[in-house]
């Protein structure tokens, strides 16, 4: 029933009386609503929990329904809230500003209704003489039993008798030729009828429907006074005698009201336990039940952690916590001031979706979107990075290009190096590159400008890494573990063929630009740079006896692998060499750092992979099986993958060293690969294959019929490969996402997230922390343990190792892209080799680069400009040992 302010009413259908004289006149009489007595107010405030239906909204079928009385009169029962009826009436009007369209039966005057009591009174009154506009004086009556007598009109002349045949007509304005029978007594207040229209009946003849509505308040009062057992008995008796349609209506009302949302009423621990039994598809459907369920399911970390474990995509916890930390940091940077109606999902839910899509889309999507476009002419792509929806590629043609993965458009061309670019690393909008021109350049990817040029290395910069600050568990001498952040500021570590490594501070955006003297002039050798003038240079790490081929760094730990067959472990803060790891019998080509297990892995030309304990410097496992050079290593939380020139890849358990899978389907040396916990992508012999890392099967060939695959990278939905065919070098981009996968968040290779969350709380007081630690930690009286390694190589040293291994390296160099060691990669016919074109390229690059001309005013002025252009030495002239520096050449005037 409606609220106390609005009483239910019974609306009678208008009665129609048609009288035929000469013409047909139809008179329609509308009746005012019959107000039903209101229900009695509760004797005491009702508890909503005990009386859930008291204020429930009833369905429309119970708030408005038709009734038919015995004499055929139709009525409508309405129990609507105040204003709802007016809204329904307004919907039937058509109008605008200052006008309204009238209905067909509307003459512009106010609508007139006849009250039911007045209609009954008129029905019983003799109407022999009445004017044509008799009904114009009738006014609406709202209360039952109250009537307004019509105004008296002068009688007209008598009208000849006319026979009427409409028995259901209301009181007629014309005189009746026959006496009307007395009307039935329908209401106590209805007056007796004397003369009426022939065969006319009362507007309404009450029956049980009207009687029940009128007596409903008293019935409710009696029912409320009954004890609960008797109330139940009475209602059950009514329900037993109710048809199926009535039961269905009551069921539709009772079911949603009596339903209980157990997820919002139970303790969170029980809710999480209950939901843990549901599979992922059921959870996805349950999250669409309501906002409360969505918030409960999305924000439960235990639920999603257990789901990750039950579906075997939980990999120890370190990678999961790193992902969650990256998501939280990203939200903190991009938080919106507009509050959301739903809480943000827990990072573990986002991680589950990411890994679920990675596991299913890459395998099941047989036709991913593919884009192919040319890049770098016919040159070799030496480095390939996918970072922040950008493809960054470097080549031995001295160039660095930035492409869009969605369109293939060249966004930036970074020109400035005077030699092949063989090392790249990126973070946010900063790119670091190392080249055979012996320089390290720092670029702003948002503008394409070269912001800094570092000199100091005396040979090719072959490898580099950016080390971001991260929190580490550090154990002191007493075994106490503390949590510290190292390094205190982002660093760059570079390894060179000059046998050494250097540590630089990564310049921040807006820092003062630095270029070594003569960087833009071309005639000054970067090896002659006095690094003491460079404020960003921190450490020079010496100890290797041959070229540094590979490095990896995290926190305070740096691992380097060299052609001297050794692996060294360094403290990146103090510069101290902690361990010299001996065991390989030939050159070390690849290293990876496993911080979770406190170990490092190395691959060598001797065909073995060694796993080293960083705590004591001992070899934990010797992994044997490859029959040739192990040139590539990759590490994920559960798998260590090695790729060799024997055309196979092997999957190992990094904890036990057990061989898990041998991937053998290629026919040539493996030139590139990348893997995660689900798949391996490897390039060789003109094909790019996808493997299932868990069973070692080939999923599909992504590329076939090409000359060679230089590089391959993937992250999340994207996969990028650089290959060469007869038409030149091309980049292929695959998008494995399907419709609705726009929020697919990928995991970066190595689990290192490129965010600045660790830098946000950076304190400027930490700027010199590294230097302070160096002064405190290094004891001059304590021997370094590497005295024999510090001996200088004689100046007349001949790199006989180059000649001894030239024939062996020529067999695999085309696959492993080690062209900076004087052996060119295989090229399509008609192209020039790397060594033969080196002098010509150097001679064409006279004078400062046009890209860097705008910053010439910031370069320090030294000796006057030379009139001759410096030519870069060819590869055979680039030594693999430290060169004696001509100090006088960089002396200031």
mmCIF file of C-alpha atoms in Angstrom, residues 16-28 132 166 173-174:
data_model
loop_
_atom_site.group_PDB
_atom_site.id
_atom_site.type_symbol
_atom_site.label_atom_id
_atom_site.label_comp_id
_atom_site.label_asym_id
_atom_site.label_seq_id
_atom_site.Cartn_x
_atom_site.Cartn_y
_atom_site.Cartn_z
ATOM 1 C CA UNK A 16 -21.073 6.084 -22.250
ATOM 2 C CA UNK A 17 -24.796 6.752 -23.037
ATOM 3 C CA UNK A 18 -25.886 6.850 -26.639
ATOM 4 C CA UNK A 19 -29.394 8.175 -27.485
ATOM 5 C CA UNK A 20 -30.671 8.230 -31.020
ATOM 6 C CA UNK A 21 -33.271 10.917 -31.863
ATOM 7 C CA UNK A 22 -32.598 12.348 -35.287
ATOM 8 C CA UNK A 23 -28.875 12.337 -34.788
ATOM 9 C CA UNK A 24 -26.729 10.226 -32.457
ATOM 10 C CA UNK A 25 -25.489 12.006 -29.337
ATOM 11 C CA UNK A 26 -22.831 10.358 -27.188
ATOM 12 C CA UNK A 27 -22.291 11.608 -23.666
ATOM 13 C CA UNK A 28 -19.276 10.432 -21.682
ATOM 14 C CA UNK A 132 -28.377 20.545 -23.599
ATOM 15 C CA UNK A 166 -29.050 1.679 -24.309
ATOM 16 C CA UNK A 173 -30.585 14.812 -20.374
ATOM 17 C CA UNK A 174 -33.631 13.936 -22.462
#
